[in-house]
Short mmCIF file of C-alpha atoms in Angstrom, two decimals:
data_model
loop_
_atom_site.label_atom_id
_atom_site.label_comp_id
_atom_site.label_asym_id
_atom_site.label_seq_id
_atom_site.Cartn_x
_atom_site.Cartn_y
_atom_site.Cartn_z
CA UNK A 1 2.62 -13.70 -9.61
CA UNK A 2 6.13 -15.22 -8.93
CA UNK A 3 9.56 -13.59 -10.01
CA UNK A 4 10.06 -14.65 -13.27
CA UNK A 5 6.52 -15.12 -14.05
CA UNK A 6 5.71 -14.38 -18.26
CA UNK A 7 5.09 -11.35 -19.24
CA UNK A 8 0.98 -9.92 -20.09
CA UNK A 9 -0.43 -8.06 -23.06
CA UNK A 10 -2.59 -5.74 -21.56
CA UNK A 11 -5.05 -6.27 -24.43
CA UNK A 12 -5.59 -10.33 -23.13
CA UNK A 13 -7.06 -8.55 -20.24
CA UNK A 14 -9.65 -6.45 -21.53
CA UNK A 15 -12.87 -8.06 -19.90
CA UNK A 16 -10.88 -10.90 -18.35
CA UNK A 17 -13.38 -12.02 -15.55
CA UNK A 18 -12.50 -10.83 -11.69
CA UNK A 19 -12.89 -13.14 -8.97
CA UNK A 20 -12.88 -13.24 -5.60
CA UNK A 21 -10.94 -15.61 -2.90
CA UNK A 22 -14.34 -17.61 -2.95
CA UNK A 23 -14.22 -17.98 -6.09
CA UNK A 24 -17.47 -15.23 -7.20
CA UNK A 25 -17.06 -13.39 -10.09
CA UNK A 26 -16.87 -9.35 -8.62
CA UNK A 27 -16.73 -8.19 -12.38
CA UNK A 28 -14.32 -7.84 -15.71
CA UNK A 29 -11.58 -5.78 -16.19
CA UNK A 30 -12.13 -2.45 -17.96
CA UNK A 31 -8.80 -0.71 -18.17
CA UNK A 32 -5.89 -0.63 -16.22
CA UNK A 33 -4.56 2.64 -14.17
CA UNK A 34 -0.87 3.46 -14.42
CA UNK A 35 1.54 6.16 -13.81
CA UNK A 36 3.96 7.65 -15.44
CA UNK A 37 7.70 8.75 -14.26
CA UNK A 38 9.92 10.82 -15.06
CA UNK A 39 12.37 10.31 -18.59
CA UNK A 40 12.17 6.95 -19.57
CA UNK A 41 11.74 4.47 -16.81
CA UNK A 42 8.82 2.31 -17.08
CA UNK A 43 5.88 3.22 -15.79
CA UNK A 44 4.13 1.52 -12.32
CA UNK A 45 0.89 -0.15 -13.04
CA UNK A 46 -1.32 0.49 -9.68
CA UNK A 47 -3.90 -1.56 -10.76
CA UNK A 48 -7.42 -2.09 -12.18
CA UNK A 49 -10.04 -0.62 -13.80
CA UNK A 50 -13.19 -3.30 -12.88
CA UNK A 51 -16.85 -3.19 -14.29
CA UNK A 52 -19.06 -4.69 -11.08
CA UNK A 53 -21.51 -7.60 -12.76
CA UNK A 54 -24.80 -6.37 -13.12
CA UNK A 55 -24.47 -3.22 -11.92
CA UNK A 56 -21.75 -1.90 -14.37
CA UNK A 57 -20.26 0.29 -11.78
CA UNK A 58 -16.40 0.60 -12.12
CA UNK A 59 -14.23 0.29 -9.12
CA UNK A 60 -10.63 0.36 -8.87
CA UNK A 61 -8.67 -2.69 -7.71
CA UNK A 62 -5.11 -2.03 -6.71
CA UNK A 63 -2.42 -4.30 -8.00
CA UNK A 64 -1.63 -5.11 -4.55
CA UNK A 65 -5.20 -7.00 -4.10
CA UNK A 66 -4.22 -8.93 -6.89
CA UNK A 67 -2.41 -12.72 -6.09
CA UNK A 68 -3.00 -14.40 -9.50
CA UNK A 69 -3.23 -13.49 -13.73
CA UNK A 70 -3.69 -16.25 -14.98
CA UNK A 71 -5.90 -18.52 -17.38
CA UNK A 72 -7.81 -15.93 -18.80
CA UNK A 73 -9.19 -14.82 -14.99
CA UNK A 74 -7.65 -12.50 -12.44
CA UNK A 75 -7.77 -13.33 -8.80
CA UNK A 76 -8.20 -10.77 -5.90
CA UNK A 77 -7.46 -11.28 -1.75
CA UNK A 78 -8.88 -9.21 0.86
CA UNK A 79 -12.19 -7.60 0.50
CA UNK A 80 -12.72 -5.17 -2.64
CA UNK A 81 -13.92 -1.37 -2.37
CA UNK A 82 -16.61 -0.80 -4.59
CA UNK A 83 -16.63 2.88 -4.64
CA UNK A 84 -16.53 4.26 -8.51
CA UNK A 85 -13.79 4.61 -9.76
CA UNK A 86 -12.51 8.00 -10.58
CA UNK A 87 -8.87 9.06 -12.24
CA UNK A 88 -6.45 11.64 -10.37
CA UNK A 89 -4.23 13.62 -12.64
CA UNK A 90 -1.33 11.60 -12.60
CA UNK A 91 -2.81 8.27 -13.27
CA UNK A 92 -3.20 7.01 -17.52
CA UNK A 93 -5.59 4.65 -18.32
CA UNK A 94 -3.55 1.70 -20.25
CA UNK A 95 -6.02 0.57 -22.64
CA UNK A 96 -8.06 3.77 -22.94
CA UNK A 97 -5.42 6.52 -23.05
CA UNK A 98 -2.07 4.30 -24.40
CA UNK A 99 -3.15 2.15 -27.13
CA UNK A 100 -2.93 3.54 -30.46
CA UNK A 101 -0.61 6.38 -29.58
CA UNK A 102 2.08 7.94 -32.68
CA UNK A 103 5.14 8.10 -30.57
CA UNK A 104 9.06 7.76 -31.68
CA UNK A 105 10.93 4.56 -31.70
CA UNK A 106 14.54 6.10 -31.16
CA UNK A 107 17.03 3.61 -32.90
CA UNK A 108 20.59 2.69 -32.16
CA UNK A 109 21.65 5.31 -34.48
CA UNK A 110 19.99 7.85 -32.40
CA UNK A 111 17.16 8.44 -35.15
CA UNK A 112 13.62 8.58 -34.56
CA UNK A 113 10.34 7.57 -36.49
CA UNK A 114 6.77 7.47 -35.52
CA UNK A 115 5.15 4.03 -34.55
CA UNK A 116 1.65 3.32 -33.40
CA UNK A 117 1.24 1.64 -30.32
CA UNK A 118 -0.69 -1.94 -30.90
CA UNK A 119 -0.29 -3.04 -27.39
CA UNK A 120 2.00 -3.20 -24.51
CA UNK A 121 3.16 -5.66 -21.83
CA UNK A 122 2.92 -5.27 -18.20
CA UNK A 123 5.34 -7.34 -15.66
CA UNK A 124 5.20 -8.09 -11.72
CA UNK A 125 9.21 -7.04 -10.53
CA UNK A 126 10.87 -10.04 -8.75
CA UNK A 127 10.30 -10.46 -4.75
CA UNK A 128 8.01 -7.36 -4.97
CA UNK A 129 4.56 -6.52 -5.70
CA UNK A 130 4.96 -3.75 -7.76
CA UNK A 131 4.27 -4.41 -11.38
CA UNK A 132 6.13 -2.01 -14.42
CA UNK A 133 5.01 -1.63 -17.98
CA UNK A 134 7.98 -2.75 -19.70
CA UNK A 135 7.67 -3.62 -23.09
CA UNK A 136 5.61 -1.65 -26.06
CA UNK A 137 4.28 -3.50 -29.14
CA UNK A 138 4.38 -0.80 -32.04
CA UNK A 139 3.97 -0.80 -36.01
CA UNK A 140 6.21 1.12 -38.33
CA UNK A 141 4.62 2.88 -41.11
CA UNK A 142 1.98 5.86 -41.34
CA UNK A 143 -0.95 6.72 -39.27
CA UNK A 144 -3.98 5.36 -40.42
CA UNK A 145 -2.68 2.68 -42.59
CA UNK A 146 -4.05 -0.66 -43.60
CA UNK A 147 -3.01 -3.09 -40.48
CA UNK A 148 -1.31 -5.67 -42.42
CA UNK A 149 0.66 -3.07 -43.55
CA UNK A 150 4.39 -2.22 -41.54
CA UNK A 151 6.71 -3.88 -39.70
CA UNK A 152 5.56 -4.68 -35.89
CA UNK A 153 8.15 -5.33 -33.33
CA UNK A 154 8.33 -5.53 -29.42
CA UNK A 155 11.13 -2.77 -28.32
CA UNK A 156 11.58 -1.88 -24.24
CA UNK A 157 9.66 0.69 -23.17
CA UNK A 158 12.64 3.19 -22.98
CA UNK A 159 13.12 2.77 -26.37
CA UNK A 160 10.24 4.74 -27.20
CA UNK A 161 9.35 8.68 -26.54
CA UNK A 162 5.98 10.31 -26.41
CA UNK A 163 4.42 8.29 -23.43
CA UNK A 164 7.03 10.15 -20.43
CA UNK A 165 6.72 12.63 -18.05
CA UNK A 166 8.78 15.82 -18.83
CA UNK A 167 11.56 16.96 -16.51
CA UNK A 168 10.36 20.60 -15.95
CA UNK A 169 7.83 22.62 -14.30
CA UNK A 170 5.88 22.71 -11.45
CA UNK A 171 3.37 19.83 -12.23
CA UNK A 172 2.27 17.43 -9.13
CA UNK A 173 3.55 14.40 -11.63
CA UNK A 174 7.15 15.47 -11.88
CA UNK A 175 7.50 16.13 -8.68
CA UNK A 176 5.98 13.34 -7.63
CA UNK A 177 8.47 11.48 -10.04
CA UNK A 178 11.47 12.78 -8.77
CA UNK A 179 10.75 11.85 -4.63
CA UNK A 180 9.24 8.54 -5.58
CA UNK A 181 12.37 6.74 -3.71
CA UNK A 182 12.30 8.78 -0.76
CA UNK A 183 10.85 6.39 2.22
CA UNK A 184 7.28 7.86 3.82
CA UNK A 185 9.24 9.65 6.16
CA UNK A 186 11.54 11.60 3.95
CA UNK A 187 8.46 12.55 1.93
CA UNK A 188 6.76 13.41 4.30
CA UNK A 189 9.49 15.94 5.24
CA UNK A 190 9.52 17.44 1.84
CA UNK A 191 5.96 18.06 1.83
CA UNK A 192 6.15 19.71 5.39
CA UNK A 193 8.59 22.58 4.30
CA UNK A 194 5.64 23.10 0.76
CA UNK A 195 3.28 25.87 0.69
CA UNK A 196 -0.34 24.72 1.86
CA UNK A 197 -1.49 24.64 -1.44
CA UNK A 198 1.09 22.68 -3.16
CA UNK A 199 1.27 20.30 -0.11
CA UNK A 200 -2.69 19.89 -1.13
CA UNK A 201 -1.82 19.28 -4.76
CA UNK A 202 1.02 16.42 -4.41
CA UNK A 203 -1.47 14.68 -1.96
CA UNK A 204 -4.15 14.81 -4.18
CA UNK A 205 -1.48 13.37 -6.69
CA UNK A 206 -0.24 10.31 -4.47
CA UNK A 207 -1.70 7.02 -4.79
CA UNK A 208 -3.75 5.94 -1.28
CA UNK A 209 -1.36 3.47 -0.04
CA UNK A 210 1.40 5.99 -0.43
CA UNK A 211 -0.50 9.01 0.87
CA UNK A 212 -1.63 6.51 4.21
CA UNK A 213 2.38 5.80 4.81
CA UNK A 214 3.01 9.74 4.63
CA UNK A 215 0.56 10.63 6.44
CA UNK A 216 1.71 8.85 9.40
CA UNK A 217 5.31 10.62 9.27
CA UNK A 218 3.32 14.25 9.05
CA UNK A 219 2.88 16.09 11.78
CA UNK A 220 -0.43 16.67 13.71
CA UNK A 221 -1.23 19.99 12.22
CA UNK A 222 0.00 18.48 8.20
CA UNK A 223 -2.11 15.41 9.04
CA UNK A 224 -5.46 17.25 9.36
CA UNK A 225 -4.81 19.95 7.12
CA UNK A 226 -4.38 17.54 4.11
CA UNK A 227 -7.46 14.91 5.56
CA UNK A 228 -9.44 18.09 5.44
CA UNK A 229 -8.60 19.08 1.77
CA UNK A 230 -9.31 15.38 0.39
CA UNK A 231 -12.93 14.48 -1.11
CA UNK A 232 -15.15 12.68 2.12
CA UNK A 233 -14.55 9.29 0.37
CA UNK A 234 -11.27 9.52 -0.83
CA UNK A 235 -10.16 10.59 2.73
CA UNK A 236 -12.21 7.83 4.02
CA UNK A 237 -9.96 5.13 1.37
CA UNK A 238 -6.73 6.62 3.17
CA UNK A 239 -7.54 6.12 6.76
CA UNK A 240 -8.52 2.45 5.91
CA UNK A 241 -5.30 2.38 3.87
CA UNK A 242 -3.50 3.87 7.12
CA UNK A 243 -2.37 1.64 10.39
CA UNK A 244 -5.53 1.40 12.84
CA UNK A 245 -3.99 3.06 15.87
CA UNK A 246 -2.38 5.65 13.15
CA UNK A 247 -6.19 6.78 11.81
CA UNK A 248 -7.33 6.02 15.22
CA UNK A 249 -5.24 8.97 16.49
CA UNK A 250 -5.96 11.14 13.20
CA UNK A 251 -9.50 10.68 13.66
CA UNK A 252 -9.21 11.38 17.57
CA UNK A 253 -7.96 15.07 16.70
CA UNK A 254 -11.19 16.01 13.75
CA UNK A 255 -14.15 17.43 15.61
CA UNK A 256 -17.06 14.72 16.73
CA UNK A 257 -19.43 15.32 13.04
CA UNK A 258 -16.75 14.57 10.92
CA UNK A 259 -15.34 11.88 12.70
CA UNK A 260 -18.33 9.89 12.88
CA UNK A 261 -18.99 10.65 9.63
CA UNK A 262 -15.33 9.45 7.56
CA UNK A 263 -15.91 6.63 9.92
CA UNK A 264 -19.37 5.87 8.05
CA UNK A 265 -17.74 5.86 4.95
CA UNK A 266 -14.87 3.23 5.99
CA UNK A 267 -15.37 -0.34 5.08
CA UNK A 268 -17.26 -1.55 7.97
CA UNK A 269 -14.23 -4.09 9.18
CA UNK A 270 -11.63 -1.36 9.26
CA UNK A 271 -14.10 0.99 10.54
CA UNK A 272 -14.63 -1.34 13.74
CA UNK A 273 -11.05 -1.94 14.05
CA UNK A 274 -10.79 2.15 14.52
CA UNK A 275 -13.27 2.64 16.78
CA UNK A 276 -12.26 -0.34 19.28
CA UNK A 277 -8.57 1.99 19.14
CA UNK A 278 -10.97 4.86 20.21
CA UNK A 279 -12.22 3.73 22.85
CA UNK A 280 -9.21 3.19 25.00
CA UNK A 281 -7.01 6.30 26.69
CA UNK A 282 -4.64 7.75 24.88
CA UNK A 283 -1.42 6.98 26.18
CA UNK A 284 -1.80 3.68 27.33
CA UNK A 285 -1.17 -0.10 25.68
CA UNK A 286 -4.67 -0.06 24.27
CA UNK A 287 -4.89 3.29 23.07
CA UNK A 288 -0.58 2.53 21.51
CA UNK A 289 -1.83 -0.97 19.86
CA UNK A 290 -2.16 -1.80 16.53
CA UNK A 291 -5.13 -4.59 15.82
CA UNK A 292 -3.07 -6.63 13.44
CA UNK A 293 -0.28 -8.44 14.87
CA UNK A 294 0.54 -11.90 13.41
CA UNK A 295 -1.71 -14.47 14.32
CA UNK A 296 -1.53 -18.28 14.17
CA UNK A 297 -3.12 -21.08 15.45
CA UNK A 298 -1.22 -24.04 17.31
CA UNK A 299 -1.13 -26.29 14.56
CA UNK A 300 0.39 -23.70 11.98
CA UNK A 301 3.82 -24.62 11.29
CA UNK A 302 7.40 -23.07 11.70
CA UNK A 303 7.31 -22.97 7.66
CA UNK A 304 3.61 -21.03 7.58
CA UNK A 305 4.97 -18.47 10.09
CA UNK A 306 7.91 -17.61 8.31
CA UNK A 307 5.59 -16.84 5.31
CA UNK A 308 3.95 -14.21 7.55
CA UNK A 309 6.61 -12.77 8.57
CA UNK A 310 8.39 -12.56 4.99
CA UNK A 311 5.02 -10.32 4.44
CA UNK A 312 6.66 -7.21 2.72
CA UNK A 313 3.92 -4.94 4.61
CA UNK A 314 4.66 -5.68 7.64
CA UNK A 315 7.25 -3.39 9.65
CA UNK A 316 10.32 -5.03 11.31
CA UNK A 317 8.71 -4.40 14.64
CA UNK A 318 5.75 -6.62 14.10
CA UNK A 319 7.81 -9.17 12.17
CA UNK A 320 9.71 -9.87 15.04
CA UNK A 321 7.43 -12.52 16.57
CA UNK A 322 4.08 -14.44 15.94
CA UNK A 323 1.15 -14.02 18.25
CA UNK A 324 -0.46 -17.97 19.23
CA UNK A 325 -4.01 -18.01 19.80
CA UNK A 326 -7.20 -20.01 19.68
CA UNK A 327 -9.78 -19.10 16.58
CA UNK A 328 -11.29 -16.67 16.04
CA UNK A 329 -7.63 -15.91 14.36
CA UNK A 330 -8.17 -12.11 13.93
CA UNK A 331 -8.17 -9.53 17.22
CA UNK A 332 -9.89 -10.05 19.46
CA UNK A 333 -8.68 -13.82 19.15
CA UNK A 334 -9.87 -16.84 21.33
CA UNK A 335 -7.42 -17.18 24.30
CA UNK A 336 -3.85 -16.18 24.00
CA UNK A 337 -1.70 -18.95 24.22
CA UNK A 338 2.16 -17.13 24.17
CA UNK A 339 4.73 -15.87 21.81
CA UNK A 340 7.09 -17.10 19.27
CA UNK A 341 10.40 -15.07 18.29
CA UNK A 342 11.46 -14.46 15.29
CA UNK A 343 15.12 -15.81 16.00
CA UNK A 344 13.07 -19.29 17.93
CA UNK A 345 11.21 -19.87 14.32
CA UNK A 346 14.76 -19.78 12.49
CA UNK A 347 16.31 -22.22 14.39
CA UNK A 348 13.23 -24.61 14.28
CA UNK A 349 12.70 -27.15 11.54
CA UNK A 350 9.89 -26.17 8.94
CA UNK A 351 7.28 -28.80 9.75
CA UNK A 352 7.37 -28.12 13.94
CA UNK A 353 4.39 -27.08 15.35
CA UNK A 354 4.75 -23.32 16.57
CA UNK A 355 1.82 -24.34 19.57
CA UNK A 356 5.21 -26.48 20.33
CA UNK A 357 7.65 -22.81 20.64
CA UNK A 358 5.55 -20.89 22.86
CA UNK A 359 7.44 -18.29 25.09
CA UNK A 360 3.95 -18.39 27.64
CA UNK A 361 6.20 -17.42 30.61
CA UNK A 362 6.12 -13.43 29.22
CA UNK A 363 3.28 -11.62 30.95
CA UNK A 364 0.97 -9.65 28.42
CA UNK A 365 -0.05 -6.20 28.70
CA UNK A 366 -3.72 -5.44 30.06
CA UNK A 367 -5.27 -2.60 27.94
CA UNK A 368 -5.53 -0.16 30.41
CA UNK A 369 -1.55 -0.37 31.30
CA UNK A 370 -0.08 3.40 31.05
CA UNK A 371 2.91 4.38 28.38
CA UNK A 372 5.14 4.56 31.10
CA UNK A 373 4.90 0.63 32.55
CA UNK A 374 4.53 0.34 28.68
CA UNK A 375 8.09 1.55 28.29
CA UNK A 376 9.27 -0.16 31.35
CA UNK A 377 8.06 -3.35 29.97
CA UNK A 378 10.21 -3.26 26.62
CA UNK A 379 13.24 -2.17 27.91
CA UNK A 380 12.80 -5.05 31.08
CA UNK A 381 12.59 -7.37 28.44
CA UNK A 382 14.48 -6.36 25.28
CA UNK A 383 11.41 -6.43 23.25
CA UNK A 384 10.35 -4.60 20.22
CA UNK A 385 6.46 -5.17 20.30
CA UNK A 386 4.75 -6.64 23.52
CA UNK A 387 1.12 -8.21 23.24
CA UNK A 388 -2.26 -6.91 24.60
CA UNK A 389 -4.41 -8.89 26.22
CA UNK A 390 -7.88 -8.68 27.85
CA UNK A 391 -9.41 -9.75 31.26
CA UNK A 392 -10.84 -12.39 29.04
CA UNK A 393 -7.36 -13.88 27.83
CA UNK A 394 -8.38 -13.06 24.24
CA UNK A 395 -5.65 -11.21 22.13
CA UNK A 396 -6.68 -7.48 21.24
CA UNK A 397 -3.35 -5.89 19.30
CA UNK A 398 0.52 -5.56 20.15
CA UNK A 399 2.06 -2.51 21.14
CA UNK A 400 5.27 -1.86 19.40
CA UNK A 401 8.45 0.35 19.95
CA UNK A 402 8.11 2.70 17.33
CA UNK A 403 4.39 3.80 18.72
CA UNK A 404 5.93 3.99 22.25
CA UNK A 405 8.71 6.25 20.81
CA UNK A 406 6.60 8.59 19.21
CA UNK A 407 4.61 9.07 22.00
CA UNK A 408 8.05 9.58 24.25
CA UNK A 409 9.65 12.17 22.14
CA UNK A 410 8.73 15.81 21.64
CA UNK A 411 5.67 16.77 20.13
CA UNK A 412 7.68 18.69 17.17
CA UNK A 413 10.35 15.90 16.71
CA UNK A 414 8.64 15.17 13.20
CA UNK A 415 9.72 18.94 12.25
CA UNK A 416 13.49 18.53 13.37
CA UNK A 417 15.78 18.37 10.80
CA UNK A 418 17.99 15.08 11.20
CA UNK A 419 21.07 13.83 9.05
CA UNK A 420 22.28 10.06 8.30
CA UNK A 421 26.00 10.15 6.71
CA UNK A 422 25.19 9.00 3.49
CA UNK A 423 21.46 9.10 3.62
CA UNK A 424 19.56 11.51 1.19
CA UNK A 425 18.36 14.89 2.78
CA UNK A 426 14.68 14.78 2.74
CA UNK A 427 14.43 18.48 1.92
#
């Protein structure tokens, strides 16, 4: 939903149908799955409770899978997990756990009075994909009274107490509260310097996406240690939820059974994607890759790559250029046709034909090329991700500088305490 976009009821979406790109019906909405934060900022929505047609299994959909609430229907990309659904301690059901809540409306006089909650109204933030609960629809008056009864009104969320997290104690939640700024990195360095169990408890706490993007700053040792502690199928919803060459490498270090068997439970397509990673040596361009680079086809435009690359996933190493092949459009493509950079597509027109911008004079890796000619290769050419390319000509991933630096500095850089002026001390 665009910035700007008006703002839901939560109750217009109880059993809203679910469909997918194709335009099949996956299911209705049962709930929605939010967290709260610390005092009184609003909450983040992380998505959706969804009751699978026919089989009335319930699945969570992350808001991030969702492009489109709208017309009484809400519209997912990307494929869907269908494992059940089941809530972690810091997550509140909207509709289920919410609604019909006594909490205080604080007035401008500082006084307080209990309201019910009748509803409340959820918002995507502009030029993100986050979504807050920002507004609460409450009656005045006592509990249990006759509905036509008291005054309703729509008041901002932080006008109301009863719903927030408190700001003492040890729980997971307030903790989880306090660091939810930090990048992955910086968390990741607070939950280094925890004791093993409470380093177990705040990743049991984190949402998937969030625990995938820490994991990958943790060291080996943290890594496994916290994949070991999760349920089989919630560890198996991180590692799809992680970079393929990252899980790759996790996986890589877990002994033979349970390897083979997280990689069972991943969704088949990510699953694949890992195990191609697997298969090449360590320390070389295949082994460094990651299997999703941008890829167009010839007759994509200047305007449709700059959509890609405006893709707020995507780090600045693989947003740097655009990838040109033949279909199939996903790795491993049809042939490889050459590279566009990211300063070539700015200083294009919007309509030209990227097929038209090719840099096809810059040799690609082969799989099998080791870190050092890796290294070599980037610095020789000033590049920040380089692509991969088989005997075949068909484009298999792009190795970028960040995995070539990892894999250059010392195995315990990850536990060395480093200091921006001005940037916030992880610890």
């Amino acid at each position: 939903m665009a910035a700007g976009a008006p703002r839901i009821f939560v109750s217009h979406l109880a059993g809203v149908p679910v469909f997918d790109p194709n335009g099949d019906q996956v299911g209705r909405v049962s709930d929605l799955v939010a967290m709260l934060r610390v005092g009184r900022r609003p909450p983040r929505l992380l998505g959706m409770v969804v009751e699978i047609h026919l089989s009335r299994r319930r699945i969570f959909l992350p808001m991030t899978r969702v492009t489109g609430v709208e017309s009484g229907q809400v519209i997912t990309t990307g494929v869907v997990n269908m494992r059940r659904f089941e809530q972690r301690p810091t997550e509140r059901l909207v509709l289920g756990e919410l609604l019909d809540r006594r909490v205080k409306l604080v007035g401008h006089d500082g006084q307080a009075e209990e309201v019910t909650v009748l509803d409340v109204a959820i918002q995507q933030l502009p030029a993100r994909r986050d979504w807050e609960i920002d507004k609460v629809f409450v009656r005045r008056g006592k509990a249990g009274a006759l509905r036509r009864k008291g005054e309703t009104l729509t008041v901002e969320w932080s006008a109301v107490t009863g719903f927030s997290l408190e700001e003492h104690g040890q729980g997971a939640e307030s903790l989880l509260a306090t660091f939810e700024r930090l990048r992955p990195a910086d968390l990741a360095n607070v939950l280094h310097h925890l004791s093993p169990k409470r380093r177990a408890e705040v990743a049991a706490a984190l949402d998937d996406d969030r625990l995938a993007d820490v994991l990958e700053e943790l060291p080996e040792d943290d890594q496994i240690e916290i994949l070991g502690k999760l349920k089989e199928e919630r560890a198996a919803d991180v590692l799809e939820a992680m970079d393929p060459d990252d899980a790759a490498d996790l996986l890589s270090e877990l002994p033979e059974e349970d390897k083979e068997r997280l990689l069972t439970l991943m969704q088949p397509d990510d699953a694949a994607d890992v195990r191609r990673l697997m298969a090449y040596e360590e320390r070389t361009a295949g082994g460094l890759m990651t299997t999703e680079p941008i890829v167009l086809r010839a007759d994509a435009t200047v305007a449709d790559a700059l959509a890609r690359v405006r893709q707020q996933d995507l780090s600045p190493a693989l947003a740097a250029q655009v990838y040109v092949c033949r279909p199939p459009d996903e790795t491993p493509t049809g042939k490889y046709l050459g590279t566009v950079h990211f300063q070539r597509l700015l200083r294009d027109p919007p309509f030209t034909l990227v097929g038209s911008l090719v840099d096809s004079d810059l040799p690609p890796l082969a799989p099998d090329t080791p870190l050092p000619a890796v290294t070599s290769y980037l610095a020789a050419y000033n590049m920040v991700a380089a692509p991969v390319v088989d005997e075949s000509g068909s484009l298999l991933g792009a190795v970028t500088v960040d995995d070539v630096l990892d894999h250059l500095l010392p195995e315990d850089w990850r536990e060395t305490e480093f200091h921006v002026e001005g940037a916030p001390h992880g610890g």
